[in-house]
């Protein structure tokens, strides 16, 4: 697929959310928005998005994943969502801000976010990424 055809997921989410340019956790976003963003960004991989019995689902490849409090999990794991870290989306501002313009609160939020990401790096379930990209391990 040509580079210009696939728009970044972040760009699509940005069109719907106003933030200060800091990362936001997926559980703070509507499941429908996140899943349709994936469908828009990966039309060759995501076959459909549906609300099934009150749960948002996404069909990627041949597997159904459930939106479980900001996590994308297979049916067998959706009730065990507390065991996994939610997906994190970074919404970027239209222009690059100067670091000198950051408030002390923004700097603290960035440092907190970076620390949490580093501590929880391996706690995210990877089967959805595997459906999109193929391998989820370094060897694959």
CSV table of C-alpha atoms in Angstrom, one decimal:
chain,number,residue,atom,x,y,z
A,1,UNK,CA,0.0,0.0,0.0
A,2,UNK,CA,1.5,3.4,-0.9
A,3,UNK,CA,2.8,5.5,2.0
A,4,UNK,CA,0.3,8.3,1.5
A,5,UNK,CA,-2.8,6.0,1.6
A,6,UNK,CA,-2.4,4.8,5.2
A,7,UNK,CA,-2.9,7.6,7.6
A,8,UNK,CA,-1.4,7.2,11.1
A,9,UNK,CA,-3.8,6.1,13.8
A,10,UNK,CA,-2.7,9.1,15.8
A,11,UNK,CA,-3.8,11.6,13.2
A,12,UNK,CA,-7.3,10.1,13.1
A,13,UNK,CA,-7.7,10.1,16.9
A,14,UNK,CA,-6.4,13.7,16.9
A,15,UNK,CA,-9.3,14.8,14.7
A,16,UNK,CA,-11.7,13.8,17.5
A,17,UNK,CA,-9.9,14.8,20.7
A,18,UNK,CA,-8.5,18.0,22.0
A,19,UNK,CA,-5.5,17.5,24.4
A,20,UNK,CA,-2.4,19.4,25.4
A,21,UNK,CA,-0.3,17.1,23.3
A,22,UNK,CA,0.3,14.5,26.1
A,23,UNK,CA,-0.4,10.8,26.0
A,24,UNK,CA,-3.9,9.7,26.9
A,25,UNK,CA,-4.9,6.2,28.0
A,26,UNK,CA,-7.3,4.3,25.8
A,27,UNK,CA,-9.7,3.6,28.7
A,28,UNK,CA,-10.4,7.3,28.7
A,29,UNK,CA,-11.6,7.2,25.1
A,30,UNK,CA,-14.8,5.7,23.8
A,31,UNK,CA,-14.2,2.2,22.6
A,32,UNK,CA,-16.1,2.9,19.4
A,33,UNK,CA,-13.7,5.7,18.5
A,34,UNK,CA,-10.5,3.7,19.1
A,35,UNK,CA,-11.8,0.6,17.2
A,36,UNK,CA,-13.0,2.6,14.3
A,37,UNK,CA,-9.7,4.4,14.3
A,38,UNK,CA,-7.9,1.1,13.8
A,39,UNK,CA,-10.4,0.1,11.1
A,40,UNK,CA,-9.7,3.4,9.3
A,41,UNK,CA,-5.9,3.1,9.7
A,42,UNK,CA,-5.7,-0.6,8.8
A,43,UNK,CA,-8.4,-1.3,6.3
A,44,UNK,CA,-6.5,-4.3,4.9
A,45,UNK,CA,-6.2,-5.9,8.4
A,46,UNK,CA,-9.4,-4.9,10.3
A,47,UNK,CA,-12.5,-6.6,8.8
A,48,UNK,CA,-15.1,-5.0,11.0
A,49,UNK,CA,-16.1,-3.2,14.2
A,50,UNK,CA,-19.4,-4.0,16.0
A,51,UNK,CA,-21.2,-3.5,19.2
A,52,UNK,CA,-22.2,-7.0,20.3
A,53,UNK,CA,-24.4,-7.3,23.3
A,54,UNK,CA,-23.1,-4.0,24.7
A,55,UNK,CA,-19.4,-4.8,24.1
A,56,UNK,CA,-17.4,-3.2,21.3
A,57,UNK,CA,-15.5,-5.8,19.2
A,58,UNK,CA,-13.1,-5.6,16.4
A,59,UNK,CA,-12.4,-8.4,13.9
A,60,UNK,CA,-8.7,-8.4,12.9
A,61,UNK,CA,-7.5,-11.2,10.7
A,62,UNK,CA,-9.6,-14.2,11.8
A,63,UNK,CA,-9.8,-13.3,15.5
A,64,UNK,CA,-12.4,-11.2,17.5
A,65,UNK,CA,-11.0,-8.8,20.1
A,66,UNK,CA,-13.1,-7.2,22.8
A,67,UNK,CA,-12.7,-3.6,24.1
A,68,UNK,CA,-12.2,-4.2,27.8
A,69,UNK,CA,-11.6,-1.0,29.7
A,70,UNK,CA,-9.0,0.2,27.3
A,71,UNK,CA,-7.5,-3.2,26.5
A,72,UNK,CA,-8.0,-5.2,23.3
A,73,UNK,CA,-8.3,-8.8,24.4
A,74,UNK,CA,-9.5,-12.1,23.0
A,75,UNK,CA,-12.8,-13.4,24.3
A,76,UNK,CA,-11.1,-15.8,26.7
A,77,UNK,CA,-9.3,-13.0,28.5
A,78,UNK,CA,-11.7,-10.1,28.4
A,79,UNK,CA,-13.0,-10.6,31.9
A,80,UNK,CA,-9.4,-10.6,33.1
A,81,UNK,CA,-8.7,-7.0,31.9
A,82,UNK,CA,-7.2,-5.8,35.2
A,83,UNK,CA,-4.1,-8.0,34.5
A,84,UNK,CA,-3.1,-6.0,31.4
A,85,UNK,CA,-2.0,-2.4,30.9
A,86,UNK,CA,-4.3,-0.3,28.6
A,87,UNK,CA,-3.2,0.9,25.2
A,88,UNK,CA,-1.6,4.4,25.3
A,89,UNK,CA,-2.3,6.8,22.5
A,90,UNK,CA,-0.2,9.9,22.1
A,91,UNK,CA,-2.0,12.8,20.5
A,92,UNK,CA,0.5,15.2,19.0
A,93,UNK,CA,-0.1,19.0,18.6
A,94,UNK,CA,-0.2,20.5,15.1
A,95,UNK,CA,3.1,22.3,15.7
A,96,UNK,CA,6.1,21.3,17.7
A,97,UNK,CA,6.0,23.2,21.0
A,98,UNK,CA,9.1,24.7,22.5
A,99,UNK,CA,10.2,23.0,25.7
A,100,UNK,CA,10.6,26.4,27.3
A,101,UNK,CA,6.9,26.9,27.0
A,102,UNK,CA,6.0,23.8,29.1
A,103,UNK,CA,4.4,24.5,32.4
A,104,UNK,CA,5.7,22.7,35.5
A,105,UNK,CA,2.5,20.7,35.5
A,106,UNK,CA,3.1,19.5,31.9
A,107,UNK,CA,6.7,18.6,32.7
A,108,UNK,CA,5.5,16.6,35.8
A,109,UNK,CA,2.9,14.8,33.6
A,110,UNK,CA,5.4,13.9,31.0
A,111,UNK,CA,7.8,12.5,33.6
A,112,UNK,CA,5.0,10.5,35.3
A,113,UNK,CA,3.9,9.1,32.0
A,114,UNK,CA,7.4,8.1,30.9
A,115,UNK,CA,8.0,6.4,34.3
A,116,UNK,CA,4.8,4.4,34.1
A,117,UNK,CA,5.5,3.3,30.6
A,118,UNK,CA,9.0,2.1,31.5
A,119,UNK,CA,7.7,0.2,34.5
A,120,UNK,CA,4.8,-1.4,32.7
A,121,UNK,CA,6.4,-2.0,29.3
A,122,UNK,CA,5.6,-5.8,29.2
A,123,UNK,CA,2.1,-5.7,30.8
A,124,UNK,CA,0.2,-5.1,27.6
A,125,UNK,CA,-1.5,-8.1,26.0
A,126,UNK,CA,0.0,-8.5,22.5
A,127,UNK,CA,-2.4,-10.6,20.5
A,128,UNK,CA,-4.1,-7.7,18.8
A,129,UNK,CA,-0.7,-6.3,17.7
A,130,UNK,CA,0.1,-9.8,16.4
A,131,UNK,CA,-3.1,-9.8,14.3
A,132,UNK,CA,-2.1,-6.4,12.8
A,133,UNK,CA,1.6,-6.9,12.3
A,134,UNK,CA,2.3,-10.6,12.4
A,135,UNK,CA,5.0,-11.2,15.1
A,136,UNK,CA,4.9,-9.8,18.6
A,137,UNK,CA,8.2,-11.1,19.8
A,138,UNK,CA,11.7,-9.8,18.9
A,139,UNK,CA,12.5,-13.1,17.3
A,140,UNK,CA,9.3,-13.1,15.1
